[in-house]
Amino acid sequence: MPSLYRLLCTTILVVTCTSLLPAAQAQHFRSFSGRNHPHLSWQIAETAHFQICYPAHLAGLEAQAAAIAETTYQTLSANLGVTFDRKLRIYLSDEDDIGNGFAVSIGPQGTGYTQIWVHVNDALLQRWTGSEKWLRKVLAHELAHLFHYRAVRSNLGPFAYAFSDPLPRFWTEGLAQYATERWDAQRGDRWLRTAVLDDALSYQDGRSVWNGRLLYAVGNSQMRYFAAQYGDSTLTRLLAHRRPALLGLGRVHDFGAAFQATTGRSYRRFYDDWRRHINVYYNTLAGQMAPLPDTARVRFPGQYVYDVQVSPSGRHRAAVVLPSLARPVRRLIVTDPRGQEAQVVAEGSIRPPFSWSPSGSHLAFARTGRGPGGALESALYVVRHDGRGLRRLTDRWGASHPAFGPDSTLAFVATTGPTAQLYVRSPGTTHDRAVTTFTGDVQLGDLRWHPGGTHLVASRFDAEGQRTLILVEVATGEVRTLTDALHDDRSGVWSPDGRRLAFTSLRDAVPNVFIYHLEADTTHRATFYALGASVHDWLPPDSVWTEGRLLLTAQARKSEDVAFYAAPTPYTGSTTVRLPEGYTAWLTHQPPATLPVSMPADPTLVQTRRPYRSLRELTHIVSLAGPYALGVNEWGVGGVTSWLEPLGHHVLVAFGGLALTDPAGQSFGEVLYVNNVWKPTIQVQLYRSNTETRLYGRDVLFEELTGGEVEVDWPLDVRVRPYTSTRLGTRLRYATVTPLEADELNLVDNLVPPQEAQQADLQVSLTRRRVRPYRYNAVHPLDDYGLRARITGAASVLGADVSFLRGDLAAWTLQPMIGAHRLFLYGRAQAQTGTSLPQDYLGFSRYDEPAVPLGVFVPIDLQWGDAERVRGYRAYAFGNRVLFGSAEYRALLLPDLQTRLLGVISLGSTALAAFADAGLVWSDDAFDDAEGRVGVGLELKNGLRLFNALTITHAVGLAQPAADVGTDNRLDLYYRLRAAVPF
């Protein structure tokens, strides 16, 4: 069957390029935000070694980026012995509030590019420590990745990944940190320390939400230990090492082989030495510091606690928690004083801290959502303590760190460009008054009102790189610095009488708590925990806690945060720590040439400026070509090529085959173009002899399509809710449909033979769905819903042979039952006027047709049919009116079968469902002749994971018509591929 061979050929060709080659998986800003930003006017500023691309409204930032980039280039080139033949591309954007950056290895001559979000307030203020400002830290780090990619480049290009492991991620991140940063708390020490003391160094064990940071810490630590042990020249030789591959036609860098060749030892032996070394260091350190107390613990229904505060009346506690790694939904919860009867009042991308109103009736918090143009930004919300009355308070710019004052005045931080300012809003108004007038690159946060209501304490990271606590007089904006810049002090909490201020400091390389005495201008230490602790609240004195009590949180182990009370009294133990000689050198080891902490902007580095033309920047990702043979009578040359514009404005993929035996009749191919220039995404496909498949009768029907289509996908930001999406989609298609070998099909149940025709159709759909993140969503999602309305019409235009109009409405929901059990309800109604092609029938199918979306670049369409099946029945039913419903009682049986086949297939989570399907099908007004079906049974679902990247839900079940239950009649044992939710 040549059509089957052709499908397999093109599938293997494309999957080879898109799945087996990591370098082909390009990223861009839109990959993270999910939105196009057509209003941006992009510019390019060129320096000696870089093309800096930025929106016009960021003019001026390119001079700062140029200074950092050129200095980094000279430093990394000297340390790593790497130069570039072409200019590197840097993309800067502030459209989304994302504290991140990334580097991609693809590009002309392997130069690659980096894309970075700038003007991020919270990421720099809370996530990092040190004096480096954001652009200095992130740009140097990402450029180090590009130098690393270049240093290990192979003459096989991206195909080197098939023969080697040149870039293990921990080593890639470790080298970037070692080359451009210093060892500190937030970029390594506190995460590595906890893992060592918990005897859980693996960052791949799935036990911690902080495993991502642990990966960086492990790589950073190993890189520093390696350089301290073997010298930086050994690192240069390691990166330059190559071994032969592909019968000597290529030379590739493989990390394991290079490590052995340059050090004379295997990486495994090095790892064991490093592990023993850091175990001695951290365990010796911990032995001279205090352990976390086991008493005065505060219980919360969450695995991780990001913020916790007690209401002014003391009747409730609130916390921002992550329930579990399996259920990674940030929630703002309110509990009684014993931590019981938790009420979820808000969820989503909640950004601590939050604030209680003076009456304890409401809470204010910040959450990331969609702003104008679909941009991701932080906004303020207020909600009652029982979860009712949620309101959005800000919509003009990113706002965060709300703080209610004693008179209900709301203070918060808002950022314009690189500068954060403190604002206040009086009760009952929407007018916001700026309190501060900072200039330059300044970040603010962690606001707390003084009990007197006249001042606010805040954390500040100023333009000079100093991290301090400041006191701001609200009436005048006068600022007083409370702590010195020698330490990273943050998150001040007032004592009930307003005379002292508890704050968190990272001076121990982990957070610990200190007390500042306002009148005496002195500070004392309150905690000296080996794992650290952060302060969140200060409760009034009572008969037990005569000076009040501090409410603290700590990371007790990798997999758990704890909250507990502690007295604000001075720590009386020793703070002198003695470490064995020779176990601290790796902490301070630096490469031969180091980057300065700050680099002033230098406009003279910019040589030329010009507008950005996205089509000119279309970049080659990967191409592959070779002969193919589909039997004696069909052979030729096939290939695939993929191109991407780094901002994602344009994507081009083409694949096909030139049949040398019959070029006109047997050649096939497809061109896919994706346009993200405007708000909607527009996808254009042109194809010749493109093979589609579907189950038909007792066989598989192969159809060749020659023609083209245009699809428009428009995300709608209406009624924005966490984990919820609304999309408007259209597809306009004109194609010649040719069934292949139709006369050989085994047809049953009065199934009409498929027909050849030209068809012009238009489909419009509106979909709204919510799916909260859950580890087992592939087989057992929880309490979510979806609604889809779709209309498809075909007209006899331009020579088309088919005319019909079809409406389709479907919805599903999941209702909580006992524990994690769920009731899944699904309903669908379809109606059609006119006549479609026989193979596009409306009704019930004989088989469960596959319904698993695999993505745009995979040529297999596993959403073959448009017909439902009532399980328990093995016969077709036809009509032009269809009602279908299904109910399933679902229970998760096993989180993971822990079975791996051939090294690429894994059998994951498994769920059991008891179900009932019901359906009616009839034609026009002949409802009295409708065929009704009811089937019941059991189904076992499993998540099938391929290449550790793609999960497909498959299932095996036993069903039976409801009328035959209790007998052996018409038992239906089936297997199907079907997503756990229908769309």
Short mmCIF file of C-alpha atoms in Angstrom, two decimals, residues 347-720:
data_model
loop_
_atom_site.label_atom_id
_atom_site.label_comp_id
_atom_site.label_asym_id
_atom_site.label_seq_id
_atom_site.Cartn_x
_atom_site.Cartn_y
_atom_site.Cartn_z
CA GLU A 347 -5.59 30.76 43.04
CA GLY A 348 -3.31 31.22 40.06
CA SER A 349 0.05 32.94 39.68
CA ILE A 350 -0.22 34.65 43.07
CA ARG A 351 2.80 36.76 43.92
CA PRO A 352 3.45 37.13 47.65
CA PRO A 353 3.26 39.02 49.89
CA PHE A 354 -0.45 39.62 50.51
CA SER A 355 -2.08 41.84 53.14
CA TRP A 356 -5.00 41.67 55.60
CA SER A 357 -7.37 44.62 55.83
CA PRO A 358 -7.51 46.22 59.33
CA SER A 359 -10.91 44.63 60.00
CA GLY A 360 -9.75 41.20 58.86
CA SER A 361 -12.63 41.01 56.40
CA HIS A 362 -10.59 41.24 53.19
CA LEU A 363 -7.23 40.35 51.74
CA ALA A 364 -5.30 42.16 49.04
CA PHE A 365 -2.90 40.24 46.83
CA ALA A 366 -1.08 40.42 43.51
CA ARG A 367 -1.50 37.92 40.70
CA THR A 368 -0.07 37.65 37.22
CA GLY A 369 -2.69 37.78 34.48
CA ARG A 370 -3.40 39.25 31.09
CA GLY A 371 -3.15 42.97 30.58
CA PRO A 372 -3.68 45.15 27.49
CA GLY A 373 -2.83 43.30 24.31
CA GLY A 374 -2.66 40.02 26.19
CA ALA A 375 0.63 40.89 27.90
CA LEU A 376 1.46 39.07 31.12
CA GLU A 377 1.49 41.52 33.97
CA SER A 378 0.90 41.69 37.70
CA ALA A 379 -2.29 43.27 39.01
CA LEU A 380 -3.79 43.83 42.46
CA TYR A 381 -6.94 42.09 43.65
CA VAL A 382 -9.02 42.19 46.80
CA VAL A 383 -11.21 39.37 48.08
CA ARG A 384 -13.26 38.63 51.18
CA HIS A 385 -11.77 36.18 53.65
CA ASP A 386 -14.45 33.65 52.69
CA GLY A 387 -13.46 33.79 49.01
CA ARG A 388 -16.37 35.95 47.81
CA GLY A 389 -16.36 39.31 46.08
CA LEU A 390 -13.10 39.03 44.14
CA ARG A 391 -12.28 42.37 42.47
CA ARG A 392 -9.38 43.58 40.34
CA LEU A 393 -8.03 46.89 41.62
CA THR A 394 -5.41 47.93 39.05
CA ASP A 395 -5.28 47.74 35.29
CA ARG A 396 -2.83 50.41 34.11
CA TRP A 397 0.57 48.94 34.85
CA GLY A 398 2.13 46.12 36.77
CA ALA A 399 1.36 46.43 40.48
CA SER A 400 2.42 44.22 43.38
CA HIS A 401 3.27 44.09 47.10
CA PRO A 402 -0.04 45.44 48.48
CA ALA A 403 -0.16 46.60 52.10
CA PHE A 404 -3.25 47.79 53.98
CA GLY A 405 -2.65 50.62 56.45
CA PRO A 406 -4.40 51.06 59.82
CA ASP A 407 -7.02 53.30 58.18
CA SER A 408 -7.46 50.93 55.18
CA THR A 409 -5.28 53.02 52.90
CA LEU A 410 -3.72 50.64 50.41
CA ALA A 411 -0.04 50.99 49.55
CA PHE A 412 1.55 49.11 46.68
CA VAL A 413 4.46 49.08 44.27
CA ALA A 414 4.12 49.90 40.58
CA THR A 415 6.85 49.85 37.98
CA THR A 416 7.32 52.08 34.96
CA GLY A 417 10.28 51.04 32.88
CA PRO A 418 13.20 50.17 35.14
CA THR A 419 11.94 52.25 38.07
CA ALA A 420 9.61 51.09 40.84
CA GLN A 421 7.67 53.61 42.88
CA LEU A 422 5.54 53.41 46.00
CA TYR A 423 1.87 54.44 45.60
CA VAL A 424 -1.06 54.79 48.00
CA ARG A 425 -4.81 54.63 47.39
CA SER A 426 -7.27 56.10 49.88
CA PRO A 427 -10.25 53.96 50.98
CA GLY A 428 -13.24 54.13 48.65
CA THR A 429 -11.37 55.77 45.76
CA THR A 430 -9.55 54.70 42.63
CA HIS A 431 -7.05 57.54 42.73
CA ASP A 432 -3.43 56.50 43.21
CA ARG A 433 -0.86 58.94 44.59
CA ALA A 434 2.84 58.45 44.03
CA VAL A 435 4.77 58.66 47.30
CA THR A 436 8.34 58.21 46.04
CA THR A 437 10.21 59.82 43.16
CA PHE A 438 13.05 57.40 42.54
CA THR A 439 14.94 57.49 39.26
CA GLY A 440 17.00 54.93 37.43
CA ASP A 441 17.14 51.18 37.90
CA VAL A 442 15.36 50.77 41.27
CA GLN A 443 13.32 47.84 42.60
CA LEU A 444 10.95 47.99 45.58
CA GLY A 445 8.82 45.55 47.54
CA ASP A 446 7.83 43.95 50.85
CA LEU A 447 5.78 46.93 52.06
CA ARG A 448 4.59 47.06 55.68
CA TRP A 449 2.85 49.95 57.39
CA HIS A 450 4.13 51.20 60.72
CA PRO A 451 1.38 50.72 63.34
CA GLY A 452 1.16 54.50 63.59
CA GLY A 453 0.04 54.71 59.97
CA THR A 454 2.53 57.39 58.95
CA HIS A 455 5.44 55.39 57.56
CA LEU A 456 6.10 52.33 55.42
CA VAL A 457 9.07 50.01 55.52
CA ALA A 458 10.20 48.58 52.19
CA SER A 459 12.97 46.52 50.62
CA ARG A 460 14.97 48.49 48.05
CA PHE A 461 17.54 47.44 45.47
CA ASP A 462 18.88 50.75 44.19
CA ALA A 463 20.63 51.75 40.99
CA GLU A 464 24.05 51.36 42.63
CA GLY A 465 23.36 47.72 43.45
CA GLN A 466 22.73 48.23 47.18
CA ARG A 467 20.09 46.11 48.91
CA THR A 468 18.69 47.82 52.01
CA LEU A 469 15.58 48.32 54.10
CA ILE A 470 14.18 51.83 53.88
CA LEU A 471 11.61 53.80 55.88
CA VAL A 472 9.32 56.03 53.81
CA GLU A 473 7.22 58.84 55.27
CA VAL A 474 3.94 58.59 53.37
CA ALA A 475 2.98 62.26 53.61
CA THR A 476 6.25 63.67 52.25
CA GLY A 477 7.98 60.78 50.51
CA GLU A 478 11.07 61.30 52.67
CA VAL A 479 13.26 58.17 52.68
CA ARG A 480 15.49 56.97 55.50
CA THR A 481 17.84 54.01 55.02
CA LEU A 482 17.63 51.62 57.98
CA THR A 483 20.22 48.95 57.19
CA ASP A 484 23.66 49.07 55.60
CA ALA A 485 24.38 47.69 52.13
CA LEU A 486 26.93 45.15 53.38
CA HIS A 487 24.24 42.51 53.69
CA ASP A 488 21.18 41.51 51.73
CA ASP A 489 18.43 42.60 54.15
CA ARG A 490 14.77 42.36 53.11
CA SER A 491 11.13 41.81 54.19
CA GLY A 492 10.69 43.97 57.29
CA VAL A 493 7.88 43.18 59.79
CA TRP A 494 6.93 45.65 62.55
CA SER A 495 6.50 44.75 66.18
CA PRO A 496 2.98 45.52 67.48
CA ASP A 497 4.26 48.62 69.30
CA GLY A 498 6.18 49.88 66.25
CA ARG A 499 9.49 50.19 68.12
CA ARG A 500 11.25 47.21 66.50
CA LEU A 501 11.48 45.75 63.06
CA ALA A 502 12.11 42.07 62.35
CA PHE A 503 13.65 41.38 58.96
CA THR A 504 15.18 38.58 56.91
CA SER A 505 18.85 38.71 55.98
CA LEU A 506 20.85 36.47 53.65
CA ARG A 507 24.18 37.21 55.28
CA ASP A 508 24.54 33.53 56.32
CA ALA A 509 24.07 32.36 52.68
CA VAL A 510 20.63 31.25 53.89
CA PRO A 511 17.88 33.52 55.26
CA ASN A 512 17.93 34.23 58.98
CA VAL A 513 16.02 36.71 61.13
CA PHE A 514 17.33 39.89 62.75
CA ILE A 515 15.68 42.61 64.86
CA TYR A 516 16.27 46.32 64.28
CA HIS A 517 15.61 48.70 67.19
CA LEU A 518 14.31 51.92 65.70
CA GLU A 519 15.14 54.33 68.52
CA ALA A 520 18.57 52.93 69.38
CA ASP A 521 19.49 52.30 65.73
CA THR A 522 20.91 48.89 66.68
CA THR A 523 20.37 45.35 65.43
CA HIS A 524 20.46 41.95 67.11
CA ARG A 525 20.31 38.47 65.65
CA ALA A 526 17.20 36.38 66.41
CA THR A 527 17.95 33.12 64.57
CA PHE A 528 21.01 31.17 63.43
CA TYR A 529 19.45 28.16 61.69
CA ALA A 530 21.56 26.03 59.41
CA LEU A 531 18.69 25.76 56.92
CA GLY A 532 17.61 29.35 57.47
CA ALA A 533 14.23 30.93 58.20
CA SER A 534 12.23 33.92 56.93
CA VAL A 535 9.97 36.18 58.99
CA HIS A 536 6.40 36.97 57.89
CA ASP A 537 4.49 38.32 60.89
CA TRP A 538 4.88 39.57 64.46
CA LEU A 539 2.01 38.71 66.80
CA PRO A 540 1.10 40.70 69.96
CA PRO A 541 2.34 39.61 73.42
CA ASP A 542 0.31 37.14 75.45
CA SER A 543 0.73 35.22 78.71
CA VAL A 544 3.23 32.82 77.12
CA TRP A 545 5.02 35.01 74.59
CA THR A 546 5.68 38.13 76.64
CA GLU A 547 7.44 39.98 73.79
CA GLY A 548 5.11 38.69 71.15
CA ARG A 549 6.09 35.97 68.72
CA LEU A 550 7.49 35.87 65.21
CA LEU A 551 5.81 33.75 62.55
CA LEU A 552 8.54 32.16 60.44
CA THR A 553 8.82 29.75 57.53
CA ALA A 554 11.74 27.54 56.57
CA GLN A 555 12.62 24.87 54.09
CA ALA A 556 12.89 21.92 56.43
CA ARG A 557 13.88 19.61 53.57
CA LYS A 558 13.77 19.59 49.82
CA SER A 559 10.20 18.40 49.74
CA GLU A 560 8.63 20.44 52.53
CA ASP A 561 8.32 23.91 54.00
CA VAL A 562 7.39 24.42 57.63
CA ALA A 563 5.90 27.37 59.50
CA PHE A 564 6.57 27.93 63.18
CA TYR A 565 6.68 30.52 65.94
CA ALA A 566 9.85 31.91 67.54
CA ALA A 567 10.58 34.52 70.18
CA PRO A 568 12.06 37.86 69.02
CA THR A 569 14.78 37.59 71.68
CA PRO A 570 18.51 37.82 70.89
CA TYR A 571 20.26 34.65 69.78
CA THR A 572 22.72 33.76 72.55
CA GLY A 573 24.70 30.95 70.95
CA SER A 574 28.00 31.23 69.16
CA THR A 575 27.97 32.39 65.53
CA THR A 576 31.60 31.48 64.89
CA VAL A 577 31.91 28.64 62.41
CA ARG A 578 35.19 26.77 61.86
CA LEU A 579 35.55 24.72 58.70
CA PRO A 580 38.22 22.15 57.77
CA GLU A 581 41.09 23.63 55.81
CA GLY A 582 40.80 23.15 52.07
CA TYR A 583 37.03 22.77 51.93
CA THR A 584 36.12 26.35 51.06
CA ALA A 585 38.34 27.18 48.07
CA TRP A 586 35.64 26.31 45.52
CA LEU A 587 33.31 28.94 47.01
CA THR A 588 35.53 31.82 45.89
CA HIS A 589 37.39 30.38 42.91
CA GLN A 590 37.03 32.60 39.83
CA PRO A 591 38.11 32.36 36.19
CA PRO A 592 41.28 34.21 35.09
CA ALA A 593 39.33 37.16 33.72
CA THR A 594 36.27 38.34 35.66
CA LEU A 595 33.40 40.62 34.78
CA PRO A 596 32.87 43.85 36.73
CA VAL A 597 29.72 44.04 38.85
CA SER A 598 28.42 47.02 36.89
CA MET A 599 29.13 48.49 33.48
CA PRO A 600 27.95 52.01 32.60
CA ALA A 601 26.01 52.53 29.39
CA ASP A 602 28.19 53.45 26.41
CA PRO A 603 26.32 54.83 23.36
CA THR A 604 29.59 55.10 21.40
CA LEU A 605 29.69 51.30 21.09
CA VAL A 606 26.70 51.42 18.74
CA GLN A 607 28.00 51.61 15.18
CA THR A 608 24.77 51.58 13.16
CA ARG A 609 21.03 51.59 13.72
CA ARG A 610 18.22 50.37 11.47
CA PRO A 611 14.64 49.10 11.60
CA TYR A 612 14.16 45.39 12.21
CA ARG A 613 12.84 43.51 9.17
CA SER A 614 11.56 40.18 10.39
CA LEU A 615 11.57 38.40 7.03
CA ARG A 616 15.27 39.23 6.62
CA GLU A 617 15.95 37.54 9.93
CA LEU A 618 14.44 34.19 8.93
CA THR A 619 16.94 31.69 10.34
CA HIS A 620 17.67 28.17 9.20
CA ILE A 621 17.04 25.56 11.92
CA VAL A 622 17.68 22.20 10.32
CA SER A 623 17.44 20.40 6.97
CA LEU A 624 17.68 16.77 5.98
CA ALA A 625 17.56 15.11 2.57
CA GLY A 626 18.07 11.63 1.16
CA PRO A 627 16.75 8.95 -1.16
CA TYR A 628 13.58 7.01 -0.50
CA ALA A 629 12.00 3.95 -2.05
CA LEU A 630 8.35 2.95 -1.75
CA GLY A 631 8.73 -0.22 -3.73
CA VAL A 632 10.12 -0.98 -7.16
CA ASN A 633 7.89 1.49 -8.96
CA GLU A 634 8.16 4.51 -6.67
CA TRP A 635 11.46 5.96 -5.53
CA GLY A 636 13.13 9.32 -5.48
CA VAL A 637 14.67 11.98 -3.26
CA GLY A 638 12.95 13.41 -0.17
CA GLY A 639 13.76 16.02 2.40
CA VAL A 640 12.61 18.41 5.08
CA THR A 641 13.69 21.91 5.98
CA SER A 642 12.72 24.21 8.84
CA TRP A 643 13.20 27.98 9.23
CA LEU A 644 12.35 30.34 12.07
CA GLU A 645 12.46 34.07 12.61
CA PRO A 646 13.79 34.40 16.20
CA LEU A 647 10.88 36.54 17.40
CA GLY A 648 8.51 33.88 16.11
CA HIS A 649 6.98 36.25 13.55
CA HIS A 650 7.56 33.75 10.76
CA VAL A 651 7.94 29.96 10.76
CA LEU A 652 8.47 27.93 7.60
CA VAL A 653 8.54 24.14 7.36
CA ALA A 654 8.57 22.17 4.12
CA PHE A 655 8.89 18.49 3.43
CA GLY A 656 8.24 16.19 0.51
CA GLY A 657 9.60 13.87 -2.10
CA LEU A 658 10.46 14.12 -5.78
CA ALA A 659 9.56 10.79 -7.33
CA LEU A 660 12.08 10.13 -10.07
CA THR A 661 9.98 7.26 -11.47
CA ASP A 662 6.96 9.51 -12.14
CA PRO A 663 7.62 13.13 -11.12
CA ALA A 664 4.18 14.40 -12.14
CA GLY A 665 2.12 11.60 -10.67
CA GLN A 666 3.99 10.36 -7.60
CA SER A 667 5.77 13.41 -6.15
CA PHE A 668 4.35 14.72 -2.90
CA GLY A 669 5.02 17.52 -0.46
CA GLU A 670 3.74 20.10 1.99
CA VAL A 671 4.71 23.65 2.86
CA LEU A 672 3.65 25.10 6.19
CA TYR A 673 3.97 28.81 6.94
CA VAL A 674 3.04 30.33 10.31
CA ASN A 675 2.64 34.09 10.70
CA ASN A 676 2.66 35.71 14.16
CA VAL A 677 2.95 39.31 12.98
CA TRP A 678 -0.62 40.29 13.91
CA LYS A 679 -2.71 39.49 16.97
CA PRO A 680 -4.05 36.22 15.59
CA THR A 681 -1.74 33.46 14.45
CA ILE A 682 -2.21 32.70 10.77
CA GLN A 683 -1.16 29.33 9.41
CA VAL A 684 -1.01 28.60 5.69
CA GLN A 685 -0.58 25.08 4.31
CA LEU A 686 -0.10 24.07 0.71
CA TYR A 687 0.07 20.38 -0.07
CA ARG A 688 0.23 17.96 -2.95
CA SER A 689 -0.69 14.33 -2.44
CA ASN A 690 -0.75 14.88 1.31
CA THR A 691 -1.96 11.63 2.85
CA GLU A 692 -4.67 11.64 5.52
CA THR A 693 -5.99 8.51 7.21
CA ARG A 694 -9.16 7.42 8.95
CA LEU A 695 -10.86 4.20 10.02
CA TYR A 696 -13.56 3.22 7.55
CA GLY A 697 -15.54 0.00 7.53
CA ARG A 698 -13.17 -2.73 8.64
CA ASP A 699 -10.18 -1.00 7.04
CA VAL A 700 -8.14 2.16 7.04
CA LEU A 701 -9.07 4.70 4.40
CA PHE A 702 -6.20 6.66 2.89
CA GLU A 703 -7.00 9.95 1.16
CA GLU A 704 -4.74 12.19 -0.87
CA LEU A 705 -5.35 15.89 -0.50
CA THR A 706 -4.07 18.39 -3.03
CA GLY A 707 -4.79 22.00 -2.32
CA GLY A 708 -4.34 24.35 0.59
CA GLU A 709 -5.84 25.90 3.67
CA VAL A 710 -5.56 28.95 5.87
CA GLU A 711 -6.11 28.71 9.62
CA VAL A 712 -6.50 31.63 11.99
CA ASP A 713 -6.12 31.17 15.75
CA TRP A 714 -7.07 34.18 17.86
CA PRO A 715 -6.70 33.99 21.66
CA LEU A 716 -9.37 36.15 23.27
CA ASP A 717 -8.60 37.89 26.56
CA VAL A 718 -12.18 38.15 27.79
CA ARG A 719 -13.22 37.15 31.29
CA VAL A 720 -9.62 36.32 32.10
#
